[in-house]
Amino acid sequence: MNELFKNIGLGLFVNGTFAILNGDFGIMPSIITLGSIFIMYASIRLQKRTKQ
C-alpha cells in the first residue's frame, strides 16, 4: 500500500512538473507539485518508521 502512495505521488509530481515546464505557471500545477512531494515524503517516512 505504501508503494501505491509513492507511485501516486510520483505520477502527480511528473504531471505537475510537466505542466510547469510547458509554461502553465498557475496555482494548480504548483499545488499539485508541492502536494506530490509531500505525499512521497510522508510515504517514505512511514516506510522507514515501520521497518524499525
PDB file of C-alpha atoms in Angstrom:
ATOM      1  CA  MET A   1       0.000   0.000   0.000  1.00  0.00           C
ATOM      2  CA  ASN A   2       2.895   2.299   0.766  1.00  0.00           C
ATOM      3  CA  GLU A   3       4.361   1.709  -2.704  1.00  0.00           C
ATOM      4  CA  LEU A   4       0.999   2.695  -4.181  1.00  0.00           C
ATOM      5  CA  PHE A   5       1.106   6.070  -2.410  1.00  0.00           C
ATOM      6  CA  LYS A   6       4.700   6.645  -3.536  1.00  0.00           C
ATOM      7  CA  ASN A   7       3.761   5.854  -7.135  1.00  0.00           C
ATOM      8  CA  ILE A   8       0.725   8.153  -6.997  1.00  0.00           C
ATOM      9  CA  GLY A   9       2.905  10.932  -5.597  1.00  0.00           C
ATOM     10  CA  LEU A  10       5.488  10.355  -8.314  1.00  0.00           C
ATOM     11  CA  GLY A  11       2.841  10.446 -11.044  1.00  0.00           C
ATOM     12  CA  LEU A  12       1.392  13.692  -9.717  1.00  0.00           C
ATOM     13  CA  PHE A  13       4.871  15.164  -9.472  1.00  0.00           C
ATOM     14  CA  VAL A  14       5.654  14.301 -13.089  1.00  0.00           C
ATOM     15  CA  ASN A  15       2.351  15.747 -14.322  1.00  0.00           C
ATOM     16  CA  GLY A  16       2.709  18.948 -12.291  1.00  0.00           C
ATOM     17  CA  THR A  17       6.313  19.449 -13.335  1.00  0.00           C
ATOM     18  CA  PHE A  18       5.435  18.825 -16.984  1.00  0.00           C
ATOM     19  CA  ALA A  19       2.726  21.483 -16.805  1.00  0.00           C
ATOM     20  CA  ILE A  20       5.107  23.992 -15.223  1.00  0.00           C
ATOM     21  CA  LEU A  21       7.805  23.263 -17.807  1.00  0.00           C
ATOM     22  CA  ASN A  22       5.288  23.890 -20.580  1.00  0.00           C
ATOM     23  CA  GLY A  23       4.596  27.379 -19.295  1.00  0.00           C
ATOM     24  CA  ASP A  24       1.488  26.876 -17.153  1.00  0.00           C
ATOM     25  CA  PHE A  25       2.528  28.900 -14.103  1.00  0.00           C
ATOM     26  CA  GLY A  26      -0.886  28.785 -12.459  1.00  0.00           C
ATOM     27  CA  ILE A  27      -1.596  27.937  -8.865  1.00  0.00           C
ATOM     28  CA  MET A  28      -2.912  24.416  -9.541  1.00  0.00           C
ATOM     29  CA  PRO A  29       0.275  22.921 -11.075  1.00  0.00           C
ATOM     30  CA  SER A  30       2.255  24.401  -8.196  1.00  0.00           C
ATOM     31  CA  ILE A  31      -0.104  22.954  -5.588  1.00  0.00           C
ATOM     32  CA  ILE A  32      -0.080  19.567  -7.318  1.00  0.00           C
ATOM     33  CA  THR A  33       3.723  19.513  -7.473  1.00  0.00           C
ATOM     34  CA  LEU A  34       4.175  20.535  -3.824  1.00  0.00           C
ATOM     35  CA  GLY A  35       1.425  18.160  -2.689  1.00  0.00           C
ATOM     36  CA  SER A  36       3.030  15.273  -4.527  1.00  0.00           C
ATOM     37  CA  ILE A  37       6.369  15.980  -2.872  1.00  0.00           C
ATOM     38  CA  PHE A  38       4.616  15.882   0.496  1.00  0.00           C
ATOM     39  CA  ILE A  39       2.888  12.569  -0.387  1.00  0.00           C
ATOM     40  CA  MET A  40       6.196  10.967  -1.389  1.00  0.00           C
ATOM     41  CA  TYR A  41       7.971  12.348   1.690  1.00  0.00           C
ATOM     42  CA  ALA A  42       5.263  11.096   4.040  1.00  0.00           C
ATOM     43  CA  SER A  43       5.168   7.633   2.491  1.00  0.00           C
ATOM     44  CA  ILE A  44       8.960   7.282   2.665  1.00  0.00           C
ATOM     45  CA  ARG A  45       8.971   8.397   6.308  1.00  0.00           C
ATOM     46  CA  LEU A  46       6.173   5.951   7.104  1.00  0.00           C
ATOM     47  CA  GLN A  47       8.059   3.150   5.392  1.00  0.00           C
ATOM     48  CA  LYS A  48      11.217   3.888   7.386  1.00  0.00           C
ATOM     49  CA  ARG A  49       9.199   4.066  10.621  1.00  0.00           C
ATOM     50  CA  THR A  50       7.572   0.657  10.068  1.00  0.00           C
ATOM     51  CA  LYS A  51      10.931  -1.010   9.294  1.00  0.00           C
ATOM     52  CA  GLN A  52      12.424  -0.056  12.670  1.00  0.00           C
TER      53      GLN A  52
END
